[in-house]
Amino acid sequence: MADAVLPPELEALVTPFRAKVKEQGDKIRELKANGAPALDIAEAVTELKHRRKLLEDKVMELTPSSSEQESKFDRIKMEELLKRRFFYMQSFSIYGGVGGLYDMGPVGCALKANVLKEWRDFFILEEGMLEVDCSILTPEPVLKASGHVDRFSDYMVKDTKTGECFRLDHLIKGHLEKLGADKKATAEAKAKYVSISTRLDGMSMEEMKDILREYDMKSPTTGNPVSDPMEFNLMFQTEIGPTGNYKGFLRPETAQGIFVNFKKLLEFNQGKLPFAAAQIGNAFRNEISPRSGLIRVREFTMGEIEHFCDPTNKDHPKFYQVRDRKATFFSACNQMDGQPPAQLTFGEAVDSKLVANQTLGYYLARLHMFLERIGIDPARLRLRQHMGNEMAHYACDCWDAEIKTSYGWVECVGCADRSAYDLTQHTKASKTKLCAEKSLPEPVMVDVLKVTPNKQLLGKTFKAKAKVVLEKIESLDKEEGKRLKEELETSGTSKVTVNDEDFEITKEMIKISEIQEKISVEEFVPSVIEPSFGIGRIIYSLLEHSYKVRDEDEQRGYFTLPAIVAPFKCSVLPLSGADELQPLVQSLSNELRKAGVSHKIDDASGSIGKRYARTDEVAIPFGVTIDFDSVRISPATVTLRERDSMDQIRLPLEDLARVVSDLSDGRTTWKEVEAKYPKFTQQQTVDKKDGAGEE
Amino acid sequence: MADAVLPPELEALVTPFRAKVKEQGDKIRELKANGAPALDIAEAVTELKHRRKLLEDKVMELTPSSSEQESKFDRIKMEELLKRRFFYMQSFSIYGGVGGLYDMGPVGCALKANVLKEWRDFFILEEGMLEVDCSILTPEPVLKASGHVDRFSDYMVKDTKTGECFRLDHLIKGHLEKLGADKKATAEAKAKYVSISTRLDGMSMEEMKDILREYDMKSPTTGNPVSDPMEFNLMFQTEIGPTGNYKGFLRPETAQGIFVNFKKLLEFNQGKLPFAAAQIGNAFRNEISPRSGLIRVREFTMGEIEHFCDPTNKDHPKFYQVRDRKATFFSACNQMDGQPPAQLTFGEAVDSKLVANQTLGYYLARLHMFLERIGIDPARLRLRQHMGNEMAHYACDCWDAEIKTSYGWVECVGCADRSAYDLTQHTKASKTKLCAEKSLPEPVMVDVLKVTPNKQLLGKTFKAKAKVVLEKIESLDKEEGKRLKEELETSGTSKVTVNDEDFEITKEMIKISEIQEKISVEEFVPSVIEPSFGIGRIIYSLLEHSYKVRDEDEQRGYFTLPAIVAPFKCSVLPLSGADELQPLVQSLSNELRKAGVSHKIDDASGSIGKRYARTDEVAIPFGVTIDFDSVRISPATVTLRERDSMDQIRLPLEDLARVVSDLSDGRTTWKEVEAKYPKFTQQQTVDKKDGAGEE
C-alpha cells in the first residue's frame, strides 16, 4: 500500500538514498544534543530536506502505481474533458482569463455542493459541532494579532523594466532547470543545480539573493535584469468604508472568524468544554504566479474545524470507535531516518505517542474516513507528520493528509494541535479575555493584588480621564501590578500610560495590597486542535483518482465518482425521440424530482451507447433507459444501468425513484439491487422506425 | 390584506393624499404626451415621489397591523434575543466591531443554511437550472462593461478636518429632522423640511449641494465644515497579483459571473433555449455608513437566477400552474394615480399586460410562493412595479418583492426583464459573441459583405501585423464595412485602427463586395429575466414576522419559524438529571442523527417549562421529553411537544425519529400526527427525588 512496500529488488536500489537521509538525520540529532547554534541546525535541516526529496523522488519513480488506471493516467486528456463538459474553467475566460481564479460550471458546482454536504453531515451534524458563517472582510488588527500581516508572505523579484513579478523560488528553479538541460552541462554541474533547487524551500532571502546574482539570472520572459528579492504579503488588501484610513484584508483562512467569536461560542455551549466549531467558506491568497490548476489558486473554499479543549486532558470519548482503523503514517522520525511510512492503527499511533493525543488521533482518523468515503484511493493517501522545524512555532504536533496525484503528494488537509496560541494572541490584541473556567477539585487560596482607589483624589487630578486611568491600573497583570506597588512604596510616585498619554500616579491616589483569596474555579486558555480542509484540492485529487478509461473505448474518459458525491445521480434516456416515449420521460422526471434525485434527461439523438458514454463523462452513476416495452407492456418496467460495471437490470417503473434514491444516499448497494431484480438482456418489442437508434 | 383595504372611515382620511398623487401623475402624463424636456419630467417625477411618500406614510399610519403580534412588535427586545442566543452578531466585536459586517452564530448559520437549501430545492432542482459557482474577485474590465465602475456609487461629503465621511442624503435628512424638531420651527418651515427630505432620492448632486450650502450644514459629529459632495464608488477595490497594475474588485452582485459564462452554459445545454442558470454566493458593497442591521450590510449572500430566452417568445410552459395564485400587485400606474395596490391573480396580471410577459409572471409567482413557504407573512408582502424613471435604462419591466418590517417596506427580491443588455455589453467589451441561434422557418436570402484580401500585398505592407489588420476588417459590422467599402471606392484609400495604431488601407489590398447568402439559422442575443434574492434581508424579515410573545410570558419572545427552515428541528429534554434517563437520551440522539434530524440536547437543570421556553427562543419546533415512564414502562414512550400550540402527545419511542423527520421535511403535519397519537396529560410514575423539577 502506498509507498510503504517496495519489492526487495527495488528496495535495494533505494537503500543508499535511505542511508544518506539517516546520516543527516543523525547529524541533526547530534547537533541538537550538543546545543549547537540554531543557524547550524537550520542549515543541516535544509540538507536533510534535500536528501529526503531525492529519496522520495527515487521511491516515486520505483513505486508501482496502485492500479493500472493510475499508471495510464493522462492529465491533458482529463483536463480536456473537464473543460469540455464544464466541470470548471478559468474565470473570465472571454476576457482572457485571470490566473488562479476558477469558475465551477454545473457539473463541478454540483460535485462541490455534494462534497460540502457530506462534509457537513460527516463532521458538523455527526459530531454536533457549532457551525458559524463569518465575514470574509477582516480588519487589519485581527490579522496583525494572528501573525498574517507580518509573516504571510513569499519572496519575489521584479523585472526592472516591465515591472513583471516572479516568485523567487520559481525563477531560480526554472533558470537552473534550463542550465541543467544544456548539453554542455557537466554531470557535476547538473547535480549542483538539482541540489540547489531542492534546498530552496529552507533558504533565507539572503541566500536566495546570492544564488540569483551568482548565476546572473534575468527575467525569463524579457531577459531584462531583475530587482533584489523582496517580501510580498499574500493577502488581498482593500479599504473598508470611504475614509481611506481603515485597512482591511480578505481573510487568508476561515479560522480567525471562529477564534474571535470564541467567547460567544463558549457561552452558547453553556460554558462547557470541549466543543468544536466549524466553518465552510471562501478564503483568499494573492499568489505571485499561480499554476498547477486547482492545486494553487487565489480564491478557494475551505472547511475548518476548531476543537477547543482542556490542555491538561486531550482524551476523546469516541476514540475507541476509530482505534482499530489502519492508515499510512509517515512520522517525522521516519522522515529523518530515510525510512518509508508505516501502516499503523490509530490506536498504535496514539498509544506510542507518535500522535500527540487522542483528540488529534480521532480527527486524523475521521478525516481519513471522510476522504475514503467520498472516493479518495486509500492507497494514494498518507498522513505525514511535520518535522520540528516545519511546524509553526506555536503548534505542538501537526500532520498533513497528503494525496498522491500527477503533481506529486499534495497537502489536502492539515491537522494541528495549535495549543493556546490563537486565543492568547487575540486576548492580548483585543484586551478581551478568551478563556474558559473549570471547577477545582477543592477550593484553594491564592495571592492576589487588591487595588483600593482614592476616587475623590483621582477624579480631582485627572478629571474625565480618571475612569480610564483606574481601569488601566485594575487591568494590570500580576507582575505589572507588583512593579507599580513597589514603585509607589519606594518613590511614592509612578507612571501609567493610557492611549499614549502618561499619567503621574501618587501613593495617595491608590493603595495596592496583597491579599489571599479563596478560589473554587480556575481560568485557563483552551487548547485548539484544528483540522483544516482545502476543498478544491480534495476535489481535484478526487477527479484524478476517479478518472478512468475503458479498454474498449480508449478515446473517452469517464469518472467513477461514488454516488454520494456524483454531480447528478441519474440520467434519463428515452431510447429514441418517438413521441410515444415522451409522457413517460416527463412523469419519470417528476418522480425523481419528488424523491430529491438530481438527474439529467438526455433525449438528444445518437445511439444509446453514445449517450451512456456521455453520461459516464459527467460521472452519472445510474442511467434509466425508457424503451418501447416500457410503454407497451403493463406493468411498466425500465432498464437501470450502473456506470462502473455497465451491468443492467430491469425493474418496475414504480420502484425506480426509490431504488435510485437509496443507491444515491448509500442506503443500498448496487450488489443488493442486482440480486433483487432480473438482469436486462433486450427489449421484447422493437419499434421499426425508431428502434434503429439502439446500439 | 396588506394595505389594499382600508375601512371606509379611514379611507376618507387618505382620499386627499390620493388626489394629490393623481394630480401629479396626470401632469407627468401630459408632459410626456407634449414631448416636454426630460429635465422637466424628471422634476415632476421627483414631486410625484414626494407625494407618494406622504400618501404611503399616511396609509401606513392608518393600516391596522395584520396581526396583534405585529402591532406589539418590539425590535429592541427581538434584537436582544438574537444577540443573546447568537443568531448573529456584529463581526469582530471583541475588536470593537466593524459596521455593516455580521457573523452568523450557530443558530443563524443553521437558519441560513436551511433557507439556502430550500432555495436550491425550490428553484434549481425543481426547475432544472444550471448552478454555477464563480469567483468573487473580478477584474476591472468586466465591471467596466457591466456599468458598475462608472455608475455604482453614492454621494458623500467629508469632514474637512477629521476626514470622517457622511452619506450626503443621510446628512441632509438628519440636519433637517433636527431643524424640524426645534420648537421654534414654523409649520411652514417643517413642511418644507419634510418636502426636501422625501425628494432627496431623485436629486442630482448639484441640487443636493445647493441644499447643503443653503442650510450651512456641518459635520454632525464635530461641527466642522464639510467638503463639496463627491461620488464614492461602492465597490471594494483590490489588486490581483503582485504587480500593482491589475485592478480588481469584489463583485457587487453574483450575476456577472453567469453572464461571462453564457457561451459555455449554452453549450452545456446543447445549444437550446430557454434555460436558466443560478448562483448562490457572497457579494460586497462598501456602504458609506451602514445602519439598519442586516438590511444594509457590506457583505451579503445572494441567490441569483438568470433566465435566458428568445426575445420574441417569452411565454413560459409552466405558467398555467401559477395562473390562479393571488398576490398584492402595486402597479406603476396605481403608484402614479395614488391608488392602493390591488389583489390580482398572476393570470390577470399577465393577461392585462400589467406584468410584461409570462416568464416574468412565472418567476414573480414562484418567488412569492417561496417566500410564503419559508414563513413570510403574505399579508406583509407585495409586488411593487418600478416606475419608468426608477427602472435601469436597459430593463423593460421590473418588479420588487417588498416585505413590510419595522423598517418599513424593504426590497428583498428584485425581478427584472433586463432584455439583451448584459450580453450585449460583454460582447462589445470582450469581443466574444454571446448569442444563440435558432432555425428559421425557411431559409432566407440576405445581403452580406464579403471581404476578398490580397494577402500577398497585405503581408508585404504590414508584415507581422497583416493578420490582425485583416482580422479587424473581417470583424467590422455591416455598417462599418459599408463605410469602408464606399471610402475605398471613392477615394481609393481608408484607415483601420488596431490597438491604437492606424493602418492605411488601399483598394488594391482588399475588395469588399455585396453578395447574397442563404441563411437557415438566425443569430440573436437572448433576453434575460433576472430574479435576484437578498438572503440576509429575507432572513431578517422572516425573523420579524415569526417573532412572537406569549400572553402568559410577556418577558420572553420566541420564533415560530416553519419546521423546514428552523435552525434545529428537535430538542431532547430529559425530565431530570437522573442517571437512569441518560442512556435513553444518548440512544435517542443517535436515532435522530441517523434520520438526519438536527437536534439539541438540553440537559441543564431547571424546570421543564423553563427549558421549553429556552428551546422556543431558538425556534425549535418540536421537543421530546424523556421521563421516568419512558424508561420504566415497556414498550417505551416519550412526549412530543409542538412549539406554537404547545400541545403534547405521547408516542412510542420507536416512531419518534421518523415522525420528527417527516414533520421537519413537511411530509406530514402536526395535525395529522395529533390525530394519530394520544394527547399527553401526565406521566404515571414519578421519581420522588428527581421528579421535583417538573413544571
Short mmCIF file of C-alpha atoms in Angstrom, two decimals, chain B residues 176 183 188 200 342 352 357 545 555 569 657:
data_model
loop_
_atom_site.label_atom_id
_atom_site.label_comp_id
_atom_site.label_asym_id
_atom_site.label_seq_id
_atom_site.Cartn_x
_atom_site.Cartn_y
_atom_site.Cartn_z
CA LEU B 176 -33.49 68.81 8.52
CA LYS B 183 -39.87 74.13 18.95
CA GLU B 188 -44.47 76.09 7.07
CA LEU B 200 -33.71 63.64 -1.93
CA ALA B 342 -54.59 45.53 -5.98
CA SER B 352 -53.77 42.52 -18.79
CA ASN B 357 -44.72 38.53 -20.10
CA HIS B 545 -42.57 38.02 11.02
CA GLN B 555 -40.88 38.86 29.05
CA LYS B 569 -35.65 20.53 14.29
CA ALA B 657 -37.29 9.75 14.75
#
